Coordinates of C-alpha atoms in Angstrom, one line a residue:
Chain A
M197 CA 79.3 23.6 -76.0
S198 CA 76.6 23.6 -78.6
E199 CA 76.0 26.7 -80.6
R200 CA 74.0 29.4 -79.0
K201 CA 70.4 29.8 -80.3
N202 CA 68.4 33.0 -80.2
W203 CA 64.9 32.8 -78.8
Q204 CA 63.1 32.3 -82.1
E205 CA 65.1 29.1 -82.7
V206 CA 64.7 27.5 -79.3
E207 CA 62.5 24.4 -79.5
L208 CA 59.3 24.5 -77.7
G209 CA 58.8 22.2 -74.6
A210 CA 56.7 19.1 -74.6
Q211 CA 53.5 19.7 -76.4
L212 CA 50.5 17.5 -76.6
P213 CA 47.4 17.4 -78.7
A214 CA 44.2 18.0 -76.7
A215 CA 42.3 15.4 -74.7
T216 CA 44.5 12.4 -75.3
S217 CA 43.7 10.9 -71.9
L218 CA 40.5 9.6 -73.4
G219 CA 42.8 6.8 -74.6
Y220 CA 43.6 5.8 -71.0
K221 CA 40.7 3.7 -69.6
T222 CA 40.5 4.2 -65.9
G223 CA 37.6 1.8 -65.6
G224 CA 40.0 -1.0 -64.7
W225 CA 40.6 0.6 -61.3
R226 CA 37.0 -0.1 -60.2
V227 CA 36.1 -2.4 -57.3
L228 CA 32.5 -1.4 -57.0
R229 CA 30.2 -0.9 -60.0
P230 CA 27.4 1.6 -60.1
I231 CA 24.1 -0.1 -61.1
F232 CA 21.8 2.5 -62.6
D233 CA 18.0 2.0 -62.4
P234 CA 16.5 4.3 -65.0
S235 CA 13.0 3.8 -63.7
A236 CA 13.9 5.5 -60.4
C237 CA 15.8 8.4 -62.0
T238 CA 14.5 12.0 -62.0
H239 CA 17.4 13.3 -64.2
C240 CA 18.2 16.0 -61.6
M241 CA 21.9 16.0 -62.8
I242 CA 23.4 15.8 -59.3
C243 CA 25.3 12.6 -60.2
V244 CA 26.4 14.1 -63.5
T245 CA 27.8 17.3 -62.1
Y246 CA 29.4 15.5 -59.1
C247 CA 31.1 12.8 -61.1
P248 CA 34.8 13.6 -61.0
D249 CA 35.6 11.4 -63.9
M250 CA 33.0 12.7 -66.4
A251 CA 31.8 9.1 -66.6
I252 CA 28.1 9.9 -66.8
P253 CA 27.2 11.0 -70.4
V254 CA 24.3 13.3 -71.0
A255 CA 22.0 13.8 -74.0
K256 CA 19.3 16.3 -75.1
S257 CA 16.1 14.4 -75.6
E258 CA 13.1 16.1 -77.2
Q259 CA 10.7 13.2 -76.8
G260 CA 12.0 12.5 -73.3
V261 CA 12.8 9.3 -71.4
A262 CA 10.8 7.4 -68.9
G263 CA 12.0 7.9 -65.3
K264 CA 10.8 7.9 -61.7
G265 CA 7.0 7.3 -61.3
G266 CA 6.6 6.6 -65.0
R267 CA 7.0 10.3 -65.7
V268 CA 8.7 11.4 -69.0
Y269 CA 11.7 13.6 -68.4
K270 CA 12.6 16.0 -71.3
G271 CA 15.6 18.2 -71.9
V272 CA 19.0 17.1 -70.6
V273 CA 18.9 13.5 -69.5
R274 CA 21.6 11.2 -68.1
L275 CA 22.5 8.0 -69.9
A276 CA 24.1 4.8 -68.6
T277 CA 27.4 5.2 -66.8
N278 CA 30.4 4.9 -69.1
L279 CA 32.3 2.0 -67.5
D280 CA 35.4 2.7 -69.5
Y281 CA 36.2 5.6 -67.2
C282 CA 34.1 5.0 -64.0
K283 CA 36.5 4.4 -61.1
G284 CA 33.7 3.2 -58.9
C285 CA 34.1 5.9 -56.1
G286 CA 30.4 5.7 -55.3
I287 CA 29.7 9.5 -55.0
C288 CA 26.8 9.2 -57.4
A289 CA 25.2 6.4 -55.4
H290 CA 25.7 8.2 -52.1
E291 CA 24.4 11.6 -53.3
C292 CA 21.5 10.4 -55.4
P293 CA 18.3 11.8 -53.8
S294 CA 16.0 9.1 -55.4
K295 CA 18.4 6.1 -54.7
A296 CA 18.5 5.2 -58.4
I297 CA 22.1 4.0 -58.2
T298 CA 23.4 1.2 -56.1
M299 CA 27.0 -0.1 -55.8
M300 CA 27.7 -3.7 -56.5
R301 CA 31.0 -5.6 -56.3
E302 CA 32.6 -5.8 -59.7
E303 CA 32.7 -9.6 -59.8
E304 CA 29.1 -9.9 -58.7
A305 CA 28.0 -7.4 -61.3
E306 CA 29.9 -9.3 -63.9
Q307 CA 28.3 -12.6 -62.9
A308 CA 24.9 -11.1 -62.9
S309 CA 25.4 -9.7 -66.4
C310 CA 26.5 -13.2 -67.6
K311 CA 23.4 -14.8 -66.4
L312 CA 21.1 -12.5 -68.4
Chain B
M223 CA 20.8 31.8 -63.2
P224 CA 21.3 28.5 -65.1
T225 CA 19.7 25.3 -63.8
L226 CA 21.7 22.3 -62.9
Q227 CA 20.6 20.7 -66.2
E228 CA 22.2 23.6 -68.2
I229 CA 25.4 23.3 -66.1
A230 CA 25.5 19.5 -66.7
W231 CA 25.2 20.1 -70.4
K232 CA 28.2 22.4 -70.3
T233 CA 30.3 20.3 -68.0
D234 CA 29.6 16.8 -69.5
G235 CA 28.0 17.7 -72.9
P236 CA 29.6 17.9 -76.3
D237 CA 31.7 21.1 -75.5
I238 CA 33.5 19.4 -72.7
R239 CA 36.7 21.2 -71.7
F240 CA 38.1 18.7 -69.2
V241 CA 37.9 15.0 -70.3
S242 CA 37.9 11.5 -68.7
G243 CA 41.0 9.4 -68.3
H244 CA 42.8 11.5 -65.8
R245 CA 44.4 9.6 -62.9
M246 CA 43.0 11.3 -59.9
C247 CA 42.3 9.1 -56.9
S248 CA 38.9 7.4 -57.1
G249 CA 36.4 9.9 -55.4
C250 CA 38.6 13.0 -55.7
G251 CA 36.5 16.1 -56.1
I252 CA 39.0 18.1 -58.1
G253 CA 37.5 16.8 -61.3
A254 CA 34.1 18.1 -60.4
I255 CA 35.5 21.5 -59.4
V256 CA 37.6 22.0 -62.5
K257 CA 34.9 21.0 -65.0
T258 CA 32.4 23.3 -63.3
V259 CA 34.8 26.3 -63.3
L260 CA 35.8 25.7 -66.9
A261 CA 32.1 25.4 -67.9
A262 CA 31.3 28.7 -66.2
S263 CA 33.3 30.6 -68.9
D264 CA 31.4 31.6 -72.0
K265 CA 34.7 32.5 -73.7
P266 CA 37.6 30.2 -74.5
V267 CA 39.8 29.6 -71.4
V268 CA 43.6 29.6 -71.2
V269 CA 44.7 27.6 -68.2
V270 CA 48.0 27.8 -66.3
N271 CA 48.5 25.2 -63.7
A272 CA 51.0 25.2 -60.9
T273 CA 52.5 21.8 -59.8
G274 CA 50.2 19.9 -57.6
C275 CA 47.8 17.0 -57.6
L276 CA 45.8 18.3 -60.6
E277 CA 48.8 18.9 -62.8
V278 CA 50.3 15.5 -62.0
V279 CA 47.2 13.4 -62.6
T280 CA 46.0 15.2 -65.7
T281 CA 49.1 15.3 -67.8
T282 CA 51.0 12.0 -67.4
Y283 CA 52.9 12.0 -70.7
P284 CA 51.7 11.4 -73.4
F285 CA 48.2 11.8 -72.0
T286 CA 46.4 15.1 -71.3
S287 CA 42.9 15.6 -70.0
W288 CA 42.7 19.2 -71.1
N289 CA 40.6 20.1 -74.1
T290 CA 41.6 23.7 -73.8
P291 CA 45.0 25.5 -74.0
W292 CA 46.9 24.5 -70.9
M293 CA 50.4 25.1 -69.5
H294 CA 52.3 23.5 -66.7
L295 CA 54.4 25.6 -64.4
T296 CA 56.6 25.2 -61.4
F297 CA 55.0 25.5 -58.0
E298 CA 55.6 29.2 -57.4
N299 CA 54.8 31.0 -60.6
A300 CA 51.2 30.2 -61.7
A301 CA 50.2 33.8 -61.1
S302 CA 53.3 35.3 -62.7
V303 CA 52.7 33.3 -65.9
A304 CA 49.0 34.2 -65.9
S305 CA 50.1 37.8 -65.7
G306 CA 52.5 37.4 -68.6
I307 CA 49.9 35.7 -70.7
E308 CA 47.4 38.5 -69.9
A309 CA 50.0 41.2 -70.9
A310 CA 50.9 39.4 -74.1
Y311 CA 47.2 38.9 -74.9
K312 CA 46.5 42.6 -74.4
A313 CA 49.5 43.5 -76.7
L314 CA 48.4 41.1 -79.4
K315 CA 44.9 42.4 -79.2
R316 CA 46.0 46.0 -79.5
S317 CA 48.0 45.2 -82.6
G318 CA 45.1 43.3 -84.1
K319 CA 46.8 39.9 -84.2
I320 CA 44.1 38.4 -82.0
T321 CA 40.4 39.3 -82.2
D322 CA 38.9 36.6 -79.9
D323 CA 38.1 37.3 -76.3
V324 CA 39.6 34.8 -73.8
N325 CA 39.5 34.2 -70.1
I326 CA 42.7 33.4 -68.2
L327 CA 42.5 30.9 -65.4
A328 CA 45.4 30.1 -63.0
I329 CA 45.0 27.0 -60.9
G330 CA 47.0 25.9 -57.9
G331 CA 46.6 23.7 -54.9
D332 CA 46.8 25.0 -51.4
G333 CA 50.5 24.4 -51.1
G334 CA 51.2 26.2 -54.4
T335 CA 49.0 29.1 -53.3
Y336 CA 49.0 29.6 -49.6
D337 CA 52.8 28.9 -49.3
I338 CA 55.0 28.6 -52.4
G339 CA 53.1 30.7 -54.9
F340 CA 51.9 33.3 -52.5
Q341 CA 54.4 36.0 -53.4
A342 CA 53.6 35.7 -57.2
L343 CA 49.9 35.7 -56.5
S344 CA 50.1 38.8 -54.3
G345 CA 52.2 40.5 -57.0
A346 CA 49.7 39.6 -59.8
L347 CA 46.8 40.9 -57.7
E348 CA 48.6 44.1 -57.0
R349 CA 49.3 44.7 -60.7
R350 CA 45.6 44.2 -61.5
H351 CA 46.0 41.6 -64.2
K352 CA 42.6 40.4 -65.4
F353 CA 42.6 36.7 -64.6
M354 CA 41.1 34.4 -62.1
Y355 CA 43.0 32.3 -59.6
L356 CA 41.4 29.1 -58.5
V357 CA 42.8 27.3 -55.5
Y358 CA 41.5 23.8 -54.7
D359 CA 42.2 23.5 -51.0
N360 CA 42.8 20.0 -49.7
E361 CA 44.5 21.4 -46.7
A362 CA 48.0 20.0 -47.0
Y363 CA 50.5 18.9 -49.6
M364 CA 48.5 15.8 -50.6
N365 CA 50.3 15.0 -53.8
T366 CA 53.6 14.3 -52.0
G367 CA 51.9 12.5 -49.1
D368 CA 50.3 14.8 -46.6
Q369 CA 52.8 17.5 -45.4
R370 CA 51.6 20.5 -43.5
S371 CA 50.8 23.6 -45.5
G372 CA 49.5 27.1 -44.5
A373 CA 46.0 25.8 -45.1
T374 CA 46.2 22.8 -42.8
P375 CA 43.7 23.3 -40.0
F376 CA 44.4 23.4 -36.3
G377 CA 44.8 19.9 -34.7
A378 CA 45.3 18.0 -37.9
N379 CA 47.8 15.1 -38.0
T380 CA 50.3 15.4 -40.9
T381 CA 53.6 13.8 -41.6
T382 CA 55.5 17.0 -40.8
V383 CA 53.5 17.8 -37.6
P384 CA 52.9 14.2 -36.4
V385 CA 50.8 13.3 -33.4
G386 CA 52.7 11.9 -30.4
K387 CA 53.1 12.2 -26.7
V388 CA 53.6 15.9 -26.7
S389 CA 52.0 17.0 -30.0
F390 CA 48.3 17.0 -30.9
G391 CA 49.0 17.8 -34.5
K392 CA 49.3 21.2 -36.1
P393 CA 49.3 23.8 -33.3
Q394 CA 48.5 26.9 -35.4
W395 CA 45.2 28.0 -37.1
R396 CA 45.3 28.2 -40.9
K397 CA 45.5 31.5 -42.7
N398 CA 42.5 33.1 -44.3
L399 CA 43.4 33.4 -48.0
V400 CA 40.1 35.1 -48.9
E401 CA 40.7 38.0 -46.5
I402 CA 44.3 38.3 -47.6
A403 CA 43.3 38.5 -51.3
A404 CA 40.5 40.9 -50.5
A405 CA 43.1 43.2 -48.8
H406 CA 44.5 43.8 -52.2
R407 CA 41.2 45.6 -53.0
I408 CA 40.5 43.4 -56.0
P409 CA 37.0 43.3 -57.5
Y410 CA 36.1 39.7 -56.6
V411 CA 37.2 37.1 -54.0
A412 CA 35.1 34.1 -52.9
Q413 CA 35.2 31.0 -50.9
T414 CA 33.2 28.0 -51.9
A415 CA 33.2 24.2 -51.6
A416 CA 33.2 21.1 -53.9
H417 CA 29.7 20.0 -53.1
S418 CA 28.0 23.3 -53.9
I419 CA 28.1 23.1 -57.7
M420 CA 25.6 25.9 -58.2
D421 CA 27.4 28.2 -55.9
L422 CA 30.8 27.3 -57.5
Y423 CA 29.4 27.9 -61.0
K424 CA 27.9 31.3 -60.0
K425 CA 31.1 32.4 -58.3
A426 CA 33.3 31.2 -61.2
Q427 CA 31.1 33.2 -63.6
K428 CA 31.4 36.3 -61.4
G429 CA 35.2 35.8 -61.2
F430 CA 35.6 35.5 -65.0
N431 CA 33.4 38.6 -65.5
A432 CA 35.1 40.7 -62.9
D433 CA 36.9 43.8 -64.1
G434 CA 40.3 42.8 -62.8
P435 CA 41.8 39.9 -60.8
A436 CA 39.6 37.4 -59.0
V437 CA 40.4 34.7 -56.5
L438 CA 38.3 31.6 -55.8
A439 CA 39.1 29.3 -52.9
V440 CA 37.4 25.9 -53.1
L441 CA 37.5 23.3 -50.3
Q442 CA 38.3 19.9 -51.7
P443 CA 38.1 17.0 -49.2
C444 CA 40.9 14.6 -49.9
T445 CA 39.8 11.0 -49.7
T446 CA 43.3 9.6 -49.6
N447 CA 44.9 11.7 -46.9
W448 CA 41.9 12.8 -44.8
A449 CA 41.3 9.0 -45.2
F450 CA 37.5 8.5 -45.6
D451 CA 35.5 6.3 -47.9
P452 CA 35.7 7.7 -51.5
S453 CA 31.9 8.0 -51.8
L454 CA 31.8 10.6 -48.9
T455 CA 33.8 13.4 -50.6
M456 CA 30.8 15.6 -51.1
Q457 CA 29.4 14.7 -47.7
Y458 CA 32.5 16.0 -45.9
S459 CA 32.4 19.1 -48.1
K460 CA 28.8 19.7 -47.0
L461 CA 29.7 19.0 -43.3
A462 CA 32.5 21.6 -43.5
V463 CA 29.9 24.2 -44.5
E464 CA 27.2 23.1 -42.0
T465 CA 29.7 23.3 -39.1
N466 CA 30.9 26.7 -40.2
F467 CA 34.4 25.2 -40.6
W468 CA 34.4 26.5 -44.1
P469 CA 31.8 29.3 -44.6
L470 CA 30.6 30.1 -48.1
Y471 CA 31.0 33.8 -48.7
E472 CA 32.2 36.3 -51.2
V473 CA 33.8 39.8 -51.2
E474 CA 32.5 41.7 -54.2
N475 CA 34.1 45.1 -54.7
G476 CA 34.9 45.1 -51.0
V477 CA 31.5 44.2 -49.7
V478 CA 31.2 40.9 -47.8
H479 CA 28.2 38.7 -48.4
I480 CA 27.7 35.3 -46.7
N481 CA 26.0 32.9 -49.1
V482 CA 25.0 30.2 -46.7
K483 CA 24.1 30.7 -43.0
P484 CA 23.4 27.3 -41.5
S485 CA 20.3 27.6 -39.3
N486 CA 21.5 24.8 -37.0
R487 CA 25.2 25.0 -36.7
K488 CA 26.4 21.4 -36.3
P489 CA 29.1 20.7 -33.7
I490 CA 32.6 20.4 -35.2
E491 CA 32.9 16.8 -34.1
E492 CA 30.5 15.8 -36.9
F493 CA 33.0 17.1 -39.4
L494 CA 36.1 15.6 -37.6
K495 CA 34.5 12.2 -37.2
G496 CA 35.7 9.5 -39.6
Q497 CA 38.8 11.4 -40.7
T498 CA 42.1 9.8 -39.9
R499 CA 43.9 13.1 -39.6
F500 CA 41.6 14.0 -36.7
R501 CA 41.3 10.6 -35.1
H502 CA 43.6 11.4 -32.2
L503 CA 41.4 14.3 -31.1
F504 CA 38.8 11.9 -29.8
K505 CA 41.2 10.5 -27.1
P506 CA 40.3 11.9 -23.7
E507 CA 43.7 13.7 -23.3
N508 CA 43.0 15.7 -26.4
A509 CA 39.4 16.8 -25.5
H510 CA 40.6 20.4 -24.9
V511 CA 41.7 20.6 -28.6
I512 CA 38.2 20.1 -29.9
V513 CA 36.9 22.7 -27.4
E514 CA 39.4 25.2 -28.5
M515 CA 38.7 24.4 -32.2
Q516 CA 35.0 24.9 -31.7
K517 CA 35.6 28.2 -29.9
M518 CA 37.9 29.4 -32.8
I519 CA 35.3 28.5 -35.4
D520 CA 32.5 30.2 -33.5
D521 CA 34.6 33.3 -33.0
E522 CA 35.6 33.4 -36.7
W523 CA 31.9 33.0 -37.7
A524 CA 30.8 35.8 -35.3
R525 CA 33.5 38.0 -36.7
L526 CA 32.4 37.3 -40.3
L527 CA 28.7 38.0 -39.4
K528 CA 29.8 41.3 -37.8
I529 CA 31.7 42.3 -40.9
E530 CA 28.8 41.5 -43.2
E531 CA 26.3 43.3 -40.9
S532 CA 28.4 46.4 -40.6
G533 CA 28.6 46.8 -44.4
I534 CA 32.2 48.1 -44.0
Q535 CA 34.1 47.7 -47.2
F536 CA 37.3 45.7 -47.4

C-alpha cells in the first residue's frame, strides 16, 4: 500500500491545454468537396452557423466583397471553406438559399484543380 | 435581437469557444448546437459534460476542442457537478478570491439526461443552483450504437427494442422533459431544434440570464443511427417542427409560449420517410402505428395550445 495522501497532495486528473484538436485535420474524411461560388453568395451566414465543423471562416470587411448580382456585401462575410477540417457532409450545399455551394467528388475536384 | 451575421461572428469569429478538429460524424448537428449555445453567453462559460457523443468526440486524448474550461464527468452526475461548481464559485466570490462573472453550462445527451442523469438533474433544479442544463436529444444512446432511451419516440426501431414479427419497435411514447423540468417551478425551460439557430441562440441567452436553473432541450437528428444522408440533418430537424413532432416552445416563469405554430401541419409520414429506424412502419401490417402516432402528436399539440391559451402557470 502506498502512503495515504491528503486532498491537497492528490494529483489532478488528465489536463489538457485548450483547443488542441486544431492539430487534428478531419479534412481527410471527406468524400465530397464543397465548391463555393463567391459570385452567387449573399453572405447570409446560414452555411457558417450550420457548419458543425466550424470549417467556414468569417471576416469583417469594411470595403466589402462582391457577391450575388454583383452587389457588394459589407460587414461579416464568409471566406473560402477550410478544407483542412471540412468533412464534406454537404449541409452547407443543401441549405444554401442561393445555391452558391455545390458538392463534387473529391477526386474530380482534385483533377479539376490540377488542370487550372 | 442579434442578426445571423452577429451570431456567425461569435460562433466562428476570433473569439471562438468550440474549435474544429473534433471527431463527430460528418453531418452531426451537435457542433452547430454547442457553438451557438456557447456564443450566446456574454460572460466566460464553464462547461461540465456528461459522458455521451459530445464528450467522446471532442476530447480524444490528447486533443480537445474546447476553448473554454471544460470538465468530463460520468453519465449520471453532470448536474451534481454543475451544482458543486456553482456553490464553490459563490463561496470564492463571497471571499473575494474571484471577481469575474461566469456562466455554468452542463451538457448531456438524452441518455445522460432523460435516464441516467435524471435524478441528479432533478436535485440540482430543486436546489435552485444558477446554471443551464443543455440536452442534445438524438433520441437514443447513439454513441454506443442505438439503444433505446427515455427519449426514443414511439415506433422507432432500436437495437434493444428491435422490430420483428411481434414488435413494431418501441411501444411507449417518450417522456416530456420540458414539462418535467417546468414542474420544478424553475425560471426558464425551453425546447428547440438544431436547425433553428436564431431560436436556439435566443433561448440560450434567456437561459444564461435566468435567475436560477434553466433547461434547454434541443433536437439533434442523428445521421448515423436515424440513417439518412449527412446533408439532411437540418432538413429533418425542420421537418420535426413542421409536423409538430417536436414543437418549439418555452416556459418562462411558468408561462407557456409556443414559438412556432406551423400554419400547415405536415403529416408525420414526411418526417418518418427516409429514416431507417422508421422504415418498417411503411409496411402494410404496421399502418396502424403511423395512425396512432399521428393521433398522439395531434393530441399533444392540442393540449399544448390549450395550455398556452389558458395562460395557466406551470
